[in-house]
mmCIF file of C-alpha atoms in Angstrom:
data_model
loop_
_atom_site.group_PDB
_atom_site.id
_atom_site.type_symbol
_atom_site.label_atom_id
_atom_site.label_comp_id
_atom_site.label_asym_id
_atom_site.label_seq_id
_atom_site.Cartn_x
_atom_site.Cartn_y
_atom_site.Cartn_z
ATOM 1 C CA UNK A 1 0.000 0.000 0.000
ATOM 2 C CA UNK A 2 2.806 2.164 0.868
ATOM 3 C CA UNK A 3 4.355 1.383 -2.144
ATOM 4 C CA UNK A 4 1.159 2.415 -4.243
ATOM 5 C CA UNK A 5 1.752 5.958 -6.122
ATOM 6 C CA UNK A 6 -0.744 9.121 -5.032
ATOM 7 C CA UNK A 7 -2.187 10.276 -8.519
ATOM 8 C CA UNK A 8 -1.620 14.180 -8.814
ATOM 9 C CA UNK A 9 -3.393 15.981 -10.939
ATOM 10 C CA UNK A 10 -1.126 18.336 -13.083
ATOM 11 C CA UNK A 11 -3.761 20.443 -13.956
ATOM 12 C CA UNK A 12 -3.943 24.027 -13.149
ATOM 13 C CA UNK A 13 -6.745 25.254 -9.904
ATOM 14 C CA UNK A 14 -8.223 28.161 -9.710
ATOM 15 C CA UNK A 15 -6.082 29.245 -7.093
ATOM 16 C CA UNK A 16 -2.971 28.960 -9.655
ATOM 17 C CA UNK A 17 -2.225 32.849 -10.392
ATOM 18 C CA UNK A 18 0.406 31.753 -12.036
ATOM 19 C CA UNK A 19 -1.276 29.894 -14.877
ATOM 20 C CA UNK A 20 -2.290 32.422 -17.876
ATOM 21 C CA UNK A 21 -5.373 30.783 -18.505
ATOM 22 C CA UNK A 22 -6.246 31.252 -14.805
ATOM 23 C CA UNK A 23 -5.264 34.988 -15.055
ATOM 24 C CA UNK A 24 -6.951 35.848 -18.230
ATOM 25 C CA UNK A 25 -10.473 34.236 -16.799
ATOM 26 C CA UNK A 26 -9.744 35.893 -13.467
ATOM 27 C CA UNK A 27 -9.393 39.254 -15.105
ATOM 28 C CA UNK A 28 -12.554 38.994 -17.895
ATOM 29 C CA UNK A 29 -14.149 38.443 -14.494
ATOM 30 C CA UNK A 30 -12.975 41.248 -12.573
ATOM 31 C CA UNK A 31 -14.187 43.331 -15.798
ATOM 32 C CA UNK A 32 -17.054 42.652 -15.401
ATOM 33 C CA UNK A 33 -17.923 42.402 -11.710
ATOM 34 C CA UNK A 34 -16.421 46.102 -11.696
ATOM 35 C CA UNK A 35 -19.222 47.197 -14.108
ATOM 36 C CA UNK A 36 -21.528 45.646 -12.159
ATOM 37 C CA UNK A 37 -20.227 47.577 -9.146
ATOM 38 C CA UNK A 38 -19.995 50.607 -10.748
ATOM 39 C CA UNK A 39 -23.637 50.534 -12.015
ATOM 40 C CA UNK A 40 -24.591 49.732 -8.275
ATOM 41 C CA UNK A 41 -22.628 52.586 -7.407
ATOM 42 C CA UNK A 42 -24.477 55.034 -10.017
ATOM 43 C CA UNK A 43 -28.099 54.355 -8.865
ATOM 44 C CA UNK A 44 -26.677 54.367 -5.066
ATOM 45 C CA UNK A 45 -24.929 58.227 -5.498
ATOM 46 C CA UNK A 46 -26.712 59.512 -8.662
ATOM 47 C CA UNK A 47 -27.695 62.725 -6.457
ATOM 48 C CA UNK A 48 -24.017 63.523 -5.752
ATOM 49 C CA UNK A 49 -22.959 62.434 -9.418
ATOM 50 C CA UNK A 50 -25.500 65.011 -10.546
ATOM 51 C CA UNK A 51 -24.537 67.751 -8.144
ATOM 52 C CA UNK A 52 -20.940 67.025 -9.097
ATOM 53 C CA UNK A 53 -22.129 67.074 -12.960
ATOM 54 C CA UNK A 54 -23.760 70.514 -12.363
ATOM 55 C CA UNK A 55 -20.860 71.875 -10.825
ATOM 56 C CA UNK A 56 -18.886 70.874 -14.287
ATOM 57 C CA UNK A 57 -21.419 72.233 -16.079
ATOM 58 C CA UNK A 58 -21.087 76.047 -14.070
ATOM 59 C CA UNK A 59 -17.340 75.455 -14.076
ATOM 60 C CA UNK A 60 -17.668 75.300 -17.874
ATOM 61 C CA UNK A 61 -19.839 78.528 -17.633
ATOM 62 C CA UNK A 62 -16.836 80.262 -15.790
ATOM 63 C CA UNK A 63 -14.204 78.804 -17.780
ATOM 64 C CA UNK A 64 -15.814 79.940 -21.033
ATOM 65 C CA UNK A 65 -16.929 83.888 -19.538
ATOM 66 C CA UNK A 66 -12.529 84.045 -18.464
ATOM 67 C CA UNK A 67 -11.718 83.069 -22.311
ATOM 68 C CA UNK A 68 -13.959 85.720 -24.078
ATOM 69 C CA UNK A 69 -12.539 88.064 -21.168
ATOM 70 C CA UNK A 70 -9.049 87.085 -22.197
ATOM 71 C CA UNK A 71 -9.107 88.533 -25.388
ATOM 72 C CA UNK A 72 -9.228 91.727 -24.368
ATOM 73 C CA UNK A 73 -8.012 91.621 -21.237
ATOM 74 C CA UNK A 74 -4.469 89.909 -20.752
ATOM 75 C CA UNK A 75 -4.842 88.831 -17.035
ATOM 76 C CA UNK A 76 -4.231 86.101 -14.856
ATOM 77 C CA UNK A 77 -6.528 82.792 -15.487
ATOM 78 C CA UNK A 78 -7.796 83.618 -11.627
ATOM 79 C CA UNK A 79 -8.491 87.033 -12.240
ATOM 80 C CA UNK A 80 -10.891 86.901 -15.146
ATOM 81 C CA UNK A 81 -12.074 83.905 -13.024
ATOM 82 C CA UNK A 82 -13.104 86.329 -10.054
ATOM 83 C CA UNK A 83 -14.437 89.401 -12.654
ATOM 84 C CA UNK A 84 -16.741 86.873 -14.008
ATOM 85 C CA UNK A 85 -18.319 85.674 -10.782
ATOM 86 C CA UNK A 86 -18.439 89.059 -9.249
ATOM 87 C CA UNK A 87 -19.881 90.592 -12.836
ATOM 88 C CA UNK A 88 -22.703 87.516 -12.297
ATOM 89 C CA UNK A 89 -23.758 88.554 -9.016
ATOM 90 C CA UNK A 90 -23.457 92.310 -9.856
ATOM 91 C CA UNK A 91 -26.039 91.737 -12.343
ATOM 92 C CA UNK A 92 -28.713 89.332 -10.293
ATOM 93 C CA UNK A 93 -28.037 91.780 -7.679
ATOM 94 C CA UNK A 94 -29.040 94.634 -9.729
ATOM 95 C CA UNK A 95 -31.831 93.437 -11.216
ATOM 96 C CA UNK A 96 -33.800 92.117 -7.950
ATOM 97 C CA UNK A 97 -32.524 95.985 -6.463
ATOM 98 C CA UNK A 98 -33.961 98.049 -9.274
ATOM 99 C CA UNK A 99 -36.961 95.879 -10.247
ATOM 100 C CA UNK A 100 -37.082 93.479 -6.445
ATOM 101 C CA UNK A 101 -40.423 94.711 -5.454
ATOM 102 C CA UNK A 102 -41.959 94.835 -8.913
ATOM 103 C CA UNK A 103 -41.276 91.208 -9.525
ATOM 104 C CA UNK A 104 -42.221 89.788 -5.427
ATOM 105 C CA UNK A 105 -45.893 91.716 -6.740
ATOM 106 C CA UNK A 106 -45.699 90.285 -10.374
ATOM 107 C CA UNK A 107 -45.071 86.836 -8.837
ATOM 108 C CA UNK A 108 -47.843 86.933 -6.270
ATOM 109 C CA UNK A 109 -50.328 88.088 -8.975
ATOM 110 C CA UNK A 110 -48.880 84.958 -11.493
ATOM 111 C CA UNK A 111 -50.229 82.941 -8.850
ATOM 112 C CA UNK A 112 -53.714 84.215 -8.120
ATOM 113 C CA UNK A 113 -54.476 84.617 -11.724
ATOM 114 C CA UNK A 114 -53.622 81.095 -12.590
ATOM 115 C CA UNK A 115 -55.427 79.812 -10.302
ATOM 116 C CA UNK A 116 -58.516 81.870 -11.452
ATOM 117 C CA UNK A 117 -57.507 80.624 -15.077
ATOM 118 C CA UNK A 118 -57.704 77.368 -13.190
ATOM 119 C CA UNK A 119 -61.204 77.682 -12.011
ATOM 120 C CA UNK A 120 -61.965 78.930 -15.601
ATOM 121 C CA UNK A 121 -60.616 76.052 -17.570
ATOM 122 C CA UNK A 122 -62.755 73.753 -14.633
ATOM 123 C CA UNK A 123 -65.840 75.448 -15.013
ATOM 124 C CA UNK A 124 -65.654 75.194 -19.351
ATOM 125 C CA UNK A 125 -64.554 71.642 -19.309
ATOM 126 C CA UNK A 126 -67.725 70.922 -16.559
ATOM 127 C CA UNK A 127 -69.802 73.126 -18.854
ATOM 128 C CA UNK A 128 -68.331 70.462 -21.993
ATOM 129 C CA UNK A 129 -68.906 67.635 -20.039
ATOM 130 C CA UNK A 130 -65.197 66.835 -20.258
ATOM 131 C CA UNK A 131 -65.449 66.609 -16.286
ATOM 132 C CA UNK A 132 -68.035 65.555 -14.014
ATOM 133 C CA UNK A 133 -66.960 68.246 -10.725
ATOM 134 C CA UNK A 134 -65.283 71.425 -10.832
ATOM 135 C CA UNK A 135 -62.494 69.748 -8.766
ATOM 136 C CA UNK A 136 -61.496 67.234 -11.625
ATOM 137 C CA UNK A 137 -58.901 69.869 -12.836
ATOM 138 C CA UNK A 138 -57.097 69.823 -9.977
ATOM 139 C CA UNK A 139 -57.272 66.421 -8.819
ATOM 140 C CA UNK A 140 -55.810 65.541 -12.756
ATOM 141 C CA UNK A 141 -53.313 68.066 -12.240
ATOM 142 C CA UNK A 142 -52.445 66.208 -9.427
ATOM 143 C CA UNK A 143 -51.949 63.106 -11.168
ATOM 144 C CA UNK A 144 -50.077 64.883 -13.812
ATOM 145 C CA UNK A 145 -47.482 66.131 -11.754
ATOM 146 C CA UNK A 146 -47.171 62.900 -9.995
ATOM 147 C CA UNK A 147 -46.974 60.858 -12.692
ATOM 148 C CA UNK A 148 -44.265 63.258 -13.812
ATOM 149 C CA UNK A 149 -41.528 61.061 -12.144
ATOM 150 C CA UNK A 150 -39.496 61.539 -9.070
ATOM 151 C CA UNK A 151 -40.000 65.685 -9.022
ATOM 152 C CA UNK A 152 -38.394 66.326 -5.768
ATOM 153 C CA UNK A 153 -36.091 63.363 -4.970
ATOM 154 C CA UNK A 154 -32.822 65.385 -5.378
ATOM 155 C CA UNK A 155 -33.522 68.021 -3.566
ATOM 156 C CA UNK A 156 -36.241 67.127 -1.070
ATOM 157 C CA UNK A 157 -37.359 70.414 -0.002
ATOM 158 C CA UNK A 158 -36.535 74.089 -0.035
ATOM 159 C CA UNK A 159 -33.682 74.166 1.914
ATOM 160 C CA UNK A 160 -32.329 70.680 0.098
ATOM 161 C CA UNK A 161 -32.523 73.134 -3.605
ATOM 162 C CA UNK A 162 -30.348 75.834 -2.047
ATOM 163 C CA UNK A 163 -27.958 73.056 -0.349
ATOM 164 C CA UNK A 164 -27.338 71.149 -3.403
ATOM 165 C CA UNK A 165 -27.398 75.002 -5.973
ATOM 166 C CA UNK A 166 -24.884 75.859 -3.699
ATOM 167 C CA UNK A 167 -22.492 72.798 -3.577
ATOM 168 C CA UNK A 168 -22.803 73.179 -7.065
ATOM 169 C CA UNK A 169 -21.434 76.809 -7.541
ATOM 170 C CA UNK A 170 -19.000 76.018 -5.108
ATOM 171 C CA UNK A 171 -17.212 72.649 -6.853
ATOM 172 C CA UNK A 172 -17.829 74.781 -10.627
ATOM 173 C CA UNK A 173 -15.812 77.648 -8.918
ATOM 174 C CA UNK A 174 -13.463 75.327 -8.028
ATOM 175 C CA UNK A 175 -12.730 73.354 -10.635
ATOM 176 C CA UNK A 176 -12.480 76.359 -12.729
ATOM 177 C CA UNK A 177 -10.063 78.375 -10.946
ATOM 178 C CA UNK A 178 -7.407 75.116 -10.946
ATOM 179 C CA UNK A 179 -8.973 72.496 -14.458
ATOM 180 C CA UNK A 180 -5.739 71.577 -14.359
ATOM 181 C CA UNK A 181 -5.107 70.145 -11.324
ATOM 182 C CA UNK A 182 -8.407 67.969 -11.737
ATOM 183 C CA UNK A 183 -7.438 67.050 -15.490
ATOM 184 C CA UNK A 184 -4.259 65.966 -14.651
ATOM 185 C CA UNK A 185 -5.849 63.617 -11.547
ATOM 186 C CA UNK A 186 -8.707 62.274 -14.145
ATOM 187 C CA UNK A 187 -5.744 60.833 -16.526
ATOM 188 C CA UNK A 188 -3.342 59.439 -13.344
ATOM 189 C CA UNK A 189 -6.319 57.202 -13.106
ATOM 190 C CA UNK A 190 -5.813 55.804 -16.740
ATOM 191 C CA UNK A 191 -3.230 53.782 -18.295
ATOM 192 C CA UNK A 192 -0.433 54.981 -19.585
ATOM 193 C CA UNK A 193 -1.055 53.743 -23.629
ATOM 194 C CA UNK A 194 -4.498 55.395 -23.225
ATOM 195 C CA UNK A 195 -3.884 58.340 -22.035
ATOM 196 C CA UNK A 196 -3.040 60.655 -25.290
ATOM 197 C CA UNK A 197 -6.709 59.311 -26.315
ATOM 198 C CA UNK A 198 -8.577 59.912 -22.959
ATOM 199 C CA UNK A 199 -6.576 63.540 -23.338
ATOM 200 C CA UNK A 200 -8.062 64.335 -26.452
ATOM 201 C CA UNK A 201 -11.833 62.914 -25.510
ATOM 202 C CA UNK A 202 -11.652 64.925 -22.880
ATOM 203 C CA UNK A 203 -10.178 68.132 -24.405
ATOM 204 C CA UNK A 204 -13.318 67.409 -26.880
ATOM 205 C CA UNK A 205 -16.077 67.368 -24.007
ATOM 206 C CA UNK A 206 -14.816 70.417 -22.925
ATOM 207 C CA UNK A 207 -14.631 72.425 -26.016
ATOM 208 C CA UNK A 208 -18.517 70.821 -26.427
ATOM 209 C CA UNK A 209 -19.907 71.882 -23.387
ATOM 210 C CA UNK A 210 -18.549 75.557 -23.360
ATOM 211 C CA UNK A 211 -20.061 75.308 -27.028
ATOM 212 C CA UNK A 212 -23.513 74.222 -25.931
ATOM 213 C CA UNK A 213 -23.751 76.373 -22.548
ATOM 214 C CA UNK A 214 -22.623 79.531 -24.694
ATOM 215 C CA UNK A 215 -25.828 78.888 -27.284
ATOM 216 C CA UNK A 216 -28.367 77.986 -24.265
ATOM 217 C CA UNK A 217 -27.452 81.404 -22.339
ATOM 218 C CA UNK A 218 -27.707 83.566 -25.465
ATOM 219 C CA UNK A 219 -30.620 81.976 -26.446
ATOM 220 C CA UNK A 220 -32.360 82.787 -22.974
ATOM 221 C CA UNK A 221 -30.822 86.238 -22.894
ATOM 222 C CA UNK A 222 -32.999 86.564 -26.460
ATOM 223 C CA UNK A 223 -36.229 84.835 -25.321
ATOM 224 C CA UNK A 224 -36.114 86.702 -22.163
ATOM 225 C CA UNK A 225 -35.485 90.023 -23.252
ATOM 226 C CA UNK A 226 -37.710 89.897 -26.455
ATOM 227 C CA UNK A 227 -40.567 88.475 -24.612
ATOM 228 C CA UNK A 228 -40.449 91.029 -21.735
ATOM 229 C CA UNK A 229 -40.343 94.045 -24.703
ATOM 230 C CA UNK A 230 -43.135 92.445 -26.524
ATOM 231 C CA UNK A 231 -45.487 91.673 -23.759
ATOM 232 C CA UNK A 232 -45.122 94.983 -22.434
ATOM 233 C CA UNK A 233 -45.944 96.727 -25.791
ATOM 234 C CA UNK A 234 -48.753 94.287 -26.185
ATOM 235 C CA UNK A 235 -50.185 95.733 -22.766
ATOM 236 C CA UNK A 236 -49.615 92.158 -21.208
ATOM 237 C CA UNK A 237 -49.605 92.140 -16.999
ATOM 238 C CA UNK A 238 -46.637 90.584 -15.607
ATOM 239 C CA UNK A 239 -44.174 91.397 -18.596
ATOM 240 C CA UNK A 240 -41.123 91.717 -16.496
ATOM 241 C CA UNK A 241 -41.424 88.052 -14.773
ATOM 242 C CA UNK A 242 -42.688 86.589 -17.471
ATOM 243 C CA UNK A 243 -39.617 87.824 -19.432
ATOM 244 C CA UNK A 244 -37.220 86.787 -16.581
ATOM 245 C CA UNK A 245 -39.376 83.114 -16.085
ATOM 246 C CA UNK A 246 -39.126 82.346 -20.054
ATOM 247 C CA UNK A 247 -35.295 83.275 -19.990
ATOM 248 C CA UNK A 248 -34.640 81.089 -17.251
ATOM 249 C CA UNK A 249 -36.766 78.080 -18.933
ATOM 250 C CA UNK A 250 -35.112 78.681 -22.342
ATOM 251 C CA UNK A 251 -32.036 76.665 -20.541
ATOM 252 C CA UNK A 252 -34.261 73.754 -21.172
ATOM 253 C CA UNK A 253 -35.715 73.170 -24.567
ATOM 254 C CA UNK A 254 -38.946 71.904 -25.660
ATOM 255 C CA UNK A 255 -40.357 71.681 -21.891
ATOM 256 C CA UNK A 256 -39.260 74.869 -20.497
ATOM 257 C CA UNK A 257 -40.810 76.658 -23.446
ATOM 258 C CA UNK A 258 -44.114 74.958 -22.936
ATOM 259 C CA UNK A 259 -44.217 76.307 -19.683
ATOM 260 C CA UNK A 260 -43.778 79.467 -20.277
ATOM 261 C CA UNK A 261 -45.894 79.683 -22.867
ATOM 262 C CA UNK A 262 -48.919 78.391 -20.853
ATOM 263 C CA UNK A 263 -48.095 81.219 -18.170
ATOM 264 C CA UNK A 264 -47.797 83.722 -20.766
ATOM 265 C CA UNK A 265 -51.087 82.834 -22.622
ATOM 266 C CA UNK A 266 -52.532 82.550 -18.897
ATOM 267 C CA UNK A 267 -51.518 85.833 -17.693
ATOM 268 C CA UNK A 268 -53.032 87.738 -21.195
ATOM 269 C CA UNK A 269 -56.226 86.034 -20.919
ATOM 270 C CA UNK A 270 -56.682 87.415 -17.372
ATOM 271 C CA UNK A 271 -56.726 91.014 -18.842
ATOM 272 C CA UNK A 272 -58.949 89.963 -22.022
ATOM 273 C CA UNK A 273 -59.166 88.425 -24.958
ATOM 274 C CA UNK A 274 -56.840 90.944 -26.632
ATOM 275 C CA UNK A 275 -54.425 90.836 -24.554
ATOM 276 C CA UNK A 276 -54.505 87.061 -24.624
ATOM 277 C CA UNK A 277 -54.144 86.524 -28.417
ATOM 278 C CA UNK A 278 -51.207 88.620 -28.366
ATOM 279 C CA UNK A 279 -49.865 86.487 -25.827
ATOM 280 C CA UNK A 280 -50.145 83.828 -28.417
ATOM 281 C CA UNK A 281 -48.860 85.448 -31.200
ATOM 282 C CA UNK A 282 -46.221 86.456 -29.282
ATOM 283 C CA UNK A 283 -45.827 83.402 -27.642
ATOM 284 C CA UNK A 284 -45.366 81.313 -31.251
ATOM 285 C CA UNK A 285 -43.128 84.316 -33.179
ATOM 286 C CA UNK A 286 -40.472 83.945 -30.337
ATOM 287 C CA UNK A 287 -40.515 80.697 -30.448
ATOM 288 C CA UNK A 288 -40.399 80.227 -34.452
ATOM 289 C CA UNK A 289 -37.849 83.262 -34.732
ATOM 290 C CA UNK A 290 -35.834 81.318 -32.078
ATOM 291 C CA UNK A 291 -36.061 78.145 -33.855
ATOM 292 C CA UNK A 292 -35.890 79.180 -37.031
ATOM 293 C CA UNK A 293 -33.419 81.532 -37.096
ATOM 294 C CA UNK A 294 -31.322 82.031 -33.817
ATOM 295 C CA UNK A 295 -30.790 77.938 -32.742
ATOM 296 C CA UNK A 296 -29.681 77.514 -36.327
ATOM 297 C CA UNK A 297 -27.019 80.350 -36.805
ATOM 298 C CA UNK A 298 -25.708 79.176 -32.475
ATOM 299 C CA UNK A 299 -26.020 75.729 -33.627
ATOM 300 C CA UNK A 300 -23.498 76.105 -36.733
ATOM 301 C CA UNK A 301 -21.062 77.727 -34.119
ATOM 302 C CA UNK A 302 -21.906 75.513 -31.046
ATOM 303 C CA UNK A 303 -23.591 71.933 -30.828
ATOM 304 C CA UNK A 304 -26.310 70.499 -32.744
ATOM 305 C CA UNK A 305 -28.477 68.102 -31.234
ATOM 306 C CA UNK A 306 -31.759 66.574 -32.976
ATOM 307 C CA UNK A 307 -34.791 68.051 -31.203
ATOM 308 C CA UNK A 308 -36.540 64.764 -31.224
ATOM 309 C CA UNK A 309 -33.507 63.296 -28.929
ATOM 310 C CA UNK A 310 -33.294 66.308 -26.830
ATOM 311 C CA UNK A 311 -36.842 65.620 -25.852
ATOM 312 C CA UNK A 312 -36.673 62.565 -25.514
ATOM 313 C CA UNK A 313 -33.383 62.814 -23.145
ATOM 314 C CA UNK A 314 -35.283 65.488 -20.891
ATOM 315 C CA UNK A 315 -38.261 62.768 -20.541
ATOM 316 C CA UNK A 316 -36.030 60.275 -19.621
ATOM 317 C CA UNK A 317 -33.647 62.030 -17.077
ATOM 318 C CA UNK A 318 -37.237 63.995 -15.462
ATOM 319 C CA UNK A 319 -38.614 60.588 -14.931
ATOM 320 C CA UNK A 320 -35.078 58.808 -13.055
ATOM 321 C CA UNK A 321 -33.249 62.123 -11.567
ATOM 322 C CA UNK A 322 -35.828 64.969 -11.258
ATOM 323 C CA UNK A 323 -35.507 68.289 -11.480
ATOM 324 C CA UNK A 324 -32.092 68.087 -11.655
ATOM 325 C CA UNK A 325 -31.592 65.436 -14.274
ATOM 326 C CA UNK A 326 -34.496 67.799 -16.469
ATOM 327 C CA UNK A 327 -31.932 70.940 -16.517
ATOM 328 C CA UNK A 328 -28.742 68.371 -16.683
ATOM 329 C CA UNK A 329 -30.189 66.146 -19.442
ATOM 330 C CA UNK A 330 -28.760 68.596 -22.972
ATOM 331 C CA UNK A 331 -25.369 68.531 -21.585
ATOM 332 C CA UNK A 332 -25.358 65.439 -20.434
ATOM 333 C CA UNK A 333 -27.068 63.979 -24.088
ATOM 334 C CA UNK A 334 -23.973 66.398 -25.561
ATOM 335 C CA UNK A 335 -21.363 64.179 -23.223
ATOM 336 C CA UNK A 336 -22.701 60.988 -24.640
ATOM 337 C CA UNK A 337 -22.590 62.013 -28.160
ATOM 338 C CA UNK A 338 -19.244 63.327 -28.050
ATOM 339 C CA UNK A 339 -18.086 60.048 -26.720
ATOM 340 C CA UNK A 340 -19.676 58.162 -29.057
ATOM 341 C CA UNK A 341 -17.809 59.955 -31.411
ATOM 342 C CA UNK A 342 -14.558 59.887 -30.306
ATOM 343 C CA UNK A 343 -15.116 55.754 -30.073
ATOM 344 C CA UNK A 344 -16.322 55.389 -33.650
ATOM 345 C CA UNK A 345 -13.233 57.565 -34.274
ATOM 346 C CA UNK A 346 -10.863 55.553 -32.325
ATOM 347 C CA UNK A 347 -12.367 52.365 -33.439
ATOM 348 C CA UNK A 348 -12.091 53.401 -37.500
ATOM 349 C CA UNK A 349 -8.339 54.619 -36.944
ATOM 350 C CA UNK A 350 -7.587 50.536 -35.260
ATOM 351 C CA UNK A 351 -9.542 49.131 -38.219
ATOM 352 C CA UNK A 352 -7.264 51.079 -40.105
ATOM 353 C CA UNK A 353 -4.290 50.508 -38.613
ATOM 354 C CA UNK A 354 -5.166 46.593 -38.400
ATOM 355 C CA UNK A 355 -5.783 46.864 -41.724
ATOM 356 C CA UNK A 356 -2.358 48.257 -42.859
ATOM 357 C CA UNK A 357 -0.008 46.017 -40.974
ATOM 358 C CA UNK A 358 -2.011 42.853 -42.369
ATOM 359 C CA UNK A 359 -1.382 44.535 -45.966
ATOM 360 C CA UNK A 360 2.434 44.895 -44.960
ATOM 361 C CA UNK A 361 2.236 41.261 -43.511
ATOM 362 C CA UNK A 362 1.780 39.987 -46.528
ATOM 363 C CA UNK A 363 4.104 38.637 -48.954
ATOM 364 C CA UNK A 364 5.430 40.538 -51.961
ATOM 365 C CA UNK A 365 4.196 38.483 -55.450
ATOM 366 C CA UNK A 366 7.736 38.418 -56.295
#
């Protein structure tokens, strides 16, 4: 029995690092259990992604305001940095100090007449037979806004919005008075062959989102002003805020100009009928001359994305992240599409280069 020999399996375990079969399976699965932490991860933290997102998206805001300053005035990048911020609040400050009282009055009469425009559109849809109690409109207003998605889950409440607005000025003023410091950190995470890629892809998203911002705020400095003009010429109550509310939505396409354009219509009715079609007109010849004719000449200069996508993208990021994801979802749709690009780049030039060094592989017919 002693004698008999022990049969040892030469075979590698799974416990064999050394093996390269072993290593190669052990590292396809590491690939993937990583993406399956890092999705985990996203849902878990996709408030402070998006807070962290937002304060990319004012750093780019900063970062692009120091540039146009820089060409005509030669100063330090934390200078123009510093004139841009203070320029910002020199403006809301002097708006809400000359006009302050005249829009806390505007905004308290928005209120009361849509709800009377409320009662209104009730009473004609009872009077239709479209609802069987005056209440219907509000209890299906209800269910509209609740089947909206998850409205308030980023912020929570009042003081939540101003928490989470603030965190993001303060990381965008951060990370645009030192990109370089946080560019440079972004690539020590990625190997070394990769990084004149990830450099350039980056580099690209930057350029892109300066692009895109710099189109949204001139087209809401054009809505808002225009509207404001035109309202008030019209004889329209509440020209100033509605100006001021339809700038501000103009940062969000499709969706932010339906809103205004039902408080608009809303406000003229509540004068008359005059007042109200004007609203309209006006309403629909800002809204063509801005589509028509502004987005198109920005767009040529700054990003271009389909309208049907945009919309769709706003839908989609309303219904996961909120109010948040709804003003985050054009630059983040303008992320993905650069980096879609730069990978249908990337994976054309390997084709390519595959495709050459077979060519030289082969042998010469003589």
């Amino acid at each position: 029995m002693s004698g008999d020999r022990i049969p040892v399996y030469p075979e590698p375990g799974p416990n064999e690092m050394r093996d390269p079969m072993v290593r190669a399976e052990l590292k396809r699965a590491s690939v993937w259990f990583g993406l399956a932490i890092a999705v985990a991860l996203v849902v878990l933290l996709i408030q402070p992604l998006l807070i962290i997102f937002g304060g990319l998206v004012v750093a780019s805001m900063l970062d692009g305001g120091a540039r146009l300053l820089g060409k005509v005035l030669p100063l330090p990048r934390q200078v123009r940095i510093m004139i841009v911020v203070l320029l910002v609040i020199a403006f809301v400050a002097g708006t809400f100090y000359h006009a302050g009282m005249e829009i806390a009055q505007q905004a308290e009469q928005l209120r009361e007449t849509l709800m009377v425009q409320a009662q209104h559109v009730a009473q004609w849809a009872t009077d239709m037979g479209l609802l069987q109690e005056r209440s219907g409109i509000f209890s299906l207003a209800q269910q509209v806004v609740g089947s909206i998605g998850k409205v308030t889950s980023v912020v929570g409440s009042v003081i939540g919005a101003f928490a989470a607005l603030l965190m993001i000025m303060i990381l965008g003023l951060f990370v645009a008075l030192e990109p370089r410091i946080y560019d440079r950190g972004l690539q020590w995470m990625v190997p070394l062959p990769a990084r004149d890629d990830f450099a350039v892809t980056v580099n690209r998203m930057a350029v892109t989102m300066r692009r895109l911002l710099a189109g949204r705020l001139a087209g809401m400095a054009f809505e808002g002003v225009i509207t404001w003009l035109l309202l008030s010429i019209a004889g329209v109550p509440m020209a100033l805020l509605l100006g001021i509310i339809t700038g501000t939505l103009a940062f969000i396409p499709n969706i932010g100009a339906f809103i205004s354009g039902v408080l608009m219509v809303a406000a003229g009715f509540s004068v008359g009928n005059a007042e109200g079609f004007w609203a309209i007109i006006i309403y629909f010849g800002v809204q063509n001359f801005d589509g028509y004719v502004v987005i198109p000449m920005v767009a040529r200069r700054t990003v271009d994305l389909p309208p049907a996508l945009t919309l769709a993208s706003q839908i989609l990021a309303s219904t996961l992240f909120g109010v948040l994801g709804l003003a985050l979802a054009d630059p983040m749709l303008a992320m993905v599409k650069v980096l879609l690009e730069r990978e249908s780049e990337l994976a054309a030039r390997d084709g390519n280069k595959e495709a050459d060094e077979a060519a030289d592989a082969e042998p010469s017919p003589g």
